[in-house]
Coordinates of C-alpha atoms and ligand atoms in Angstrom, one line a residue:
M1 CA 114.8 76.9 108.9
S2 CA 118.3 77.3 109.2
S3 CA 119.6 78.1 112.6
E4 CA 123.0 78.7 112.2
P5 CA 123.7 82.1 113.9
L6 CA 124.6 84.4 110.9
K7 CA 127.4 86.5 110.4
I8 CA 128.2 89.3 111.2
E9 CA 130.5 91.8 112.4
T10 CA 132.2 91.0 116.1
L11 CA 131.9 94.0 119.1
S12 CA 135.9 93.7 118.4
E13 CA 135.6 94.1 114.4
A14 CA 134.0 97.2 115.1
K15 CA 136.0 98.4 117.6
Y16 CA 138.8 98.0 115.3
R17 CA 137.1 99.6 112.5
N18 CA 136.7 102.9 115.1
D19 CA 140.4 103.1 116.0
I20 CA 141.5 103.0 112.3
K21 CA 139.2 106.0 111.0
I22 CA 139.6 107.9 114.7
Q23 CA 143.7 107.5 113.5
A24 CA 142.6 108.7 110.5
F25 CA 141.0 111.7 111.4
R26 CA 143.5 112.7 113.9
A27 CA 146.0 112.8 111.1
S28 CA 143.8 115.8 109.2
E29 CA 144.0 119.5 109.1
C30 CA 140.4 119.2 109.8
K31 CA 138.8 120.6 112.8
K32 CA 135.2 118.9 111.8
L33 CA 137.2 115.2 112.1
H34 CA 138.6 116.0 114.8
R35 CA 135.5 116.2 116.8
L36 CA 134.1 113.4 114.2
A37 CA 137.4 111.2 116.0
D38 CA 135.7 113.0 119.2
K39 CA 132.4 111.5 119.0
L40 CA 133.9 108.0 118.5
E41 CA 136.6 108.2 121.4
Q42 CA 133.1 108.9 123.3
C43 CA 131.1 106.5 122.2
R44 CA 129.9 105.1 125.5
K45 CA 127.5 102.5 125.9
G46 CA 124.2 104.4 127.8
K47 CA 126.3 107.4 126.0
R48 CA 126.1 106.5 122.3
C49 CA 127.1 108.8 119.7
R50 CA 124.5 106.9 116.7
L51 CA 126.7 108.2 113.7
L52 CA 127.2 106.5 110.4
A53 CA 131.0 107.2 111.3
C54 CA 130.9 105.1 113.9
S55 CA 131.0 100.6 113.6
I56 CA 129.7 100.3 117.0
C57 CA 126.6 102.6 116.2
L58 CA 125.9 100.8 112.9
R59 CA 126.5 97.8 113.8
R60 CA 124.2 98.1 116.8
F61 CA 121.5 99.7 113.9
R62 CA 122.4 96.7 111.5
L63 CA 121.2 94.2 114.5
N64 CA 118.4 96.1 115.5
Y65 CA 117.4 95.6 111.8
L66 CA 118.0 92.3 111.2
K67 CA 115.8 91.4 114.3
E68 CA 112.7 93.7 113.1
H69 CA 112.7 92.7 109.5
L70 CA 113.7 89.6 109.3
P71 CA 110.8 87.9 110.6
V72 CA 108.5 90.1 109.0
W73 CA 110.2 89.0 105.4
T74 CA 110.5 85.8 106.8
K75 CA 106.3 85.6 106.8
L76 CA 106.1 87.6 103.1
I77 CA 108.4 85.0 101.9
K78 CA 106.0 82.5 102.6
Q79 CA 102.4 84.4 100.2
C80 CA 104.8 86.1 97.3
P81 CA 108.2 86.2 96.0
V82 CA 110.9 87.6 97.5
H83 CA 113.8 89.8 95.4
Y84 CA 116.9 90.9 96.6
I85 CA 117.7 94.4 93.7
S86 CA 121.1 96.0 93.7
A87 CA 121.0 99.5 91.6
I88 CA 124.3 101.7 91.1
N89 CA 124.0 105.0 90.5
R90 CA 125.9 105.6 87.4
V91 CA 126.4 109.4 88.3
P92 CA 129.4 110.6 90.8
V93 CA 128.8 112.0 94.8
D94 CA 129.8 115.7 94.7
V95 CA 130.2 116.2 98.1
N96 CA 129.6 119.6 98.0
V97 CA 126.2 119.1 97.0
D98 CA 124.6 116.4 97.3
T99 CA 123.2 114.2 101.0
L100 CA 122.8 110.9 101.7
G101 CA 118.9 112.4 102.8
D102 CA 118.6 114.1 98.7
F103 CA 119.6 110.8 96.9
K104 CA 116.9 108.8 99.0
K105 CA 114.1 111.2 98.2
W106 CA 115.9 110.6 94.6
F107 CA 115.1 106.8 94.5
E108 CA 111.2 107.2 96.3
Q109 CA 110.4 109.6 93.3
C110 CA 111.8 107.3 90.5
L111 CA 109.7 104.3 92.6
K112 CA 106.6 107.0 92.7
Q113 CA 106.8 107.9 89.1
Y114 CA 105.7 104.2 88.3
G115 CA 103.2 104.0 91.3
F116 CA 105.6 101.6 93.0
D117 CA 106.2 103.3 95.9
K118 CA 103.5 101.1 98.0
I119 CA 105.1 98.3 97.0
P120 CA 107.1 96.3 100.2
L121 CA 110.7 96.9 99.9
V122 CA 113.5 97.8 102.5
G123 CA 117.1 98.0 102.4
G124 CA 119.8 100.2 102.3
V125 CA 122.2 103.0 100.9
D126 CA 126.2 101.5 100.8
Y127 CA 128.4 104.0 99.0
S128 CA 131.6 102.2 97.9
W129 CA 135.1 104.7 96.4
N130 CA 135.3 102.8 92.6
Y131 CA 138.4 103.1 90.6
E132 CA 137.4 102.4 86.3
N133 CA 138.6 103.7 83.7
G134 CA 141.2 106.1 84.5
R135 CA 138.4 107.5 86.9
N136 CA 137.7 107.2 90.6
Y137 CA 135.1 108.8 92.4
I138 CA 132.5 107.9 95.7
C139 CA 129.1 105.5 93.3
Q140 CA 125.9 105.1 95.4
H141 CA 124.3 102.1 95.7
F142 CA 121.5 100.7 96.6
H143 CA 120.7 97.3 98.1
F144 CA 117.0 96.3 98.8
L145 CA 114.5 93.6 98.9
V146 CA 111.5 93.6 97.5
S147 CA 107.9 91.4 97.2
V148 CA 106.4 91.4 94.1
Y149 CA 105.0 88.7 91.7
D150 CA 106.7 90.0 88.9
R151 CA 109.9 92.2 89.1
K152 CA 109.8 92.8 85.2
P153 CA 107.6 95.7 85.3
L154 CA 110.1 96.8 88.2
M155 CA 113.1 96.5 87.0
E156 CA 111.9 98.4 83.8
C157 CA 111.4 101.0 86.2
L158 CA 114.7 101.2 87.8
K159 CA 116.4 101.1 84.4
K160 CA 115.4 104.3 83.9
S161 CA 116.9 105.9 86.8
F162 CA 120.0 103.4 86.8
F163 CA 121.0 103.6 83.5
R164 CA 124.2 101.3 81.6
D165 CA 127.4 103.1 80.4
S166 CA 130.6 102.1 79.1
T167 CA 131.7 100.6 82.6
V168 CA 128.5 98.7 84.2
S169 CA 126.5 96.4 81.6
R170 CA 124.1 95.9 84.8
P171 CA 123.1 98.6 86.9
V172 CA 120.6 97.0 87.9
Y173 CA 120.9 93.3 89.3
P174 CA 118.3 91.3 90.7
K175 CA 118.2 87.8 92.3
I176 CA 115.8 86.4 93.2
L177 CA 115.8 84.6 96.8
K178 CA 114.3 81.1 97.3
S179 CA 115.3 80.1 101.3
Y180 CA 115.3 81.4 104.3
S181 CA 119.3 82.2 103.8
D182 CA 119.0 83.3 101.3
L183 CA 116.9 85.6 103.3
R184 CA 119.0 86.3 106.2
K185 CA 122.0 86.8 103.4
A186 CA 120.4 89.1 101.3
L187 CA 119.0 91.2 104.2
N188 CA 122.3 91.3 105.8
Y189 CA 124.3 92.5 103.1
T190 CA 121.6 95.7 102.2
I191 CA 123.2 97.6 105.4
P192 CA 126.6 97.5 105.0
A193 CA 128.9 97.1 107.8
Y194 CA 131.8 99.2 106.2
F195 CA 132.5 100.9 103.2
E196 CA 134.8 100.0 100.7
K197 CA 137.3 100.8 97.6
R198 CA 136.3 98.9 94.4
Y199 CA 138.4 98.2 91.7
R200 CA 136.8 97.6 88.2
Y201 CA 138.4 95.9 85.5
L202 CA 137.6 94.4 82.0
A203 CA 139.0 91.8 80.9
K204 CA 138.3 89.1 78.6
K205 CA 135.2 90.9 77.8
R206 CA 133.9 90.5 81.2
H207 CA 133.8 92.9 83.9
Y208 CA 135.5 91.9 87.3
T209 CA 135.9 93.8 90.9
K210 CA 137.9 93.9 93.1
H211 CA 137.8 94.5 96.7
Y212 CA 140.1 96.9 98.7
P213 CA 139.4 98.7 102.5
L214 CA 139.8 102.4 101.8
S215 CA 142.2 104.2 102.5
D216 CA 142.9 106.9 105.1
K217 CA 142.1 109.2 102.4
Q218 CA 139.5 108.8 100.7
G219 CA 138.3 107.1 104.5
R220 CA 138.6 111.0 105.8
E221 CA 136.5 112.3 102.1
L222 CA 133.6 109.9 102.6
Y223 CA 133.4 110.1 106.5
L224 CA 133.4 114.0 106.3
F225 CA 130.6 113.9 103.8
L226 CA 128.4 112.1 105.6
S227 CA 129.2 113.4 108.9
S228 CA 126.3 114.5 109.9
N229 CA 124.1 111.3 109.3
T230 CA 123.0 108.0 111.6
P231 CA 123.2 104.7 110.6
Q232 CA 119.3 105.4 110.3
D233 CA 119.8 107.7 107.3
L234 CA 121.1 104.4 105.6
M235 CA 117.9 102.7 105.4
I236 CA 114.9 103.1 103.1
I237 CA 111.7 101.3 104.1
H238 CA 107.9 101.4 102.9
D239 CA 105.1 100.8 105.1
I240 CA 104.2 96.2 104.3
S241 CA 101.6 96.3 107.2
Q242 CA 99.2 96.0 104.4
K243 CA 100.8 93.2 103.0
G244 CA 101.2 90.0 105.5
G245 CA 103.5 92.2 107.7
D246 CA 101.3 91.4 110.9
Ligands
LIG1 ZN1 128.8 105.2 118.2

């Protein structure tokens, strides 16, 4: 077992990310964004704002999440194979209609339809601003860990909801986790520390992705959409107490 500390964002990185967001929110005409900037500025020890837009509160949530789930999954991986799965939804987010809560409900429905609602699973939602084929939109993804002996039926189930199109050849991407170090890295990845812009392009018949920070405008639109959400809202979890969780 590796004792190397897990690399997660530092408090000063989180503060820096908040400063950038506060500046971007303040530069807008939107009152809601100004209120969000106030809350981020007033976030203090003992009086946390608990907003998803706040990188400090998100970091605190991520630290607790890792502390709570890493031991559970470390036990689980000794009993049953653990897979990391990332699933990309091809339908652009409509910020006027969609919500983070509805996306999670839809995902649970997808799993339930094929009887996968009781499998050990933990993970979260990630948002990115995708640029591809001349279009740009907010895209929602799931990144999660599951423990199953045979992942094929689960993959079949997921592919029915996370379908492929001309831009993405593998909307559902699985990876078996072989070591404790794999497990830590994957779990850390399931709840993102920040959202980013992804530029996808095709070169020599292969898809590539470049990653960039969100522009102020993109950040404003995304955090306005998520303004009432908490870091906890990103998480999806199944009760695994029935299966080696203790
Ligand atoms: Zn906060």
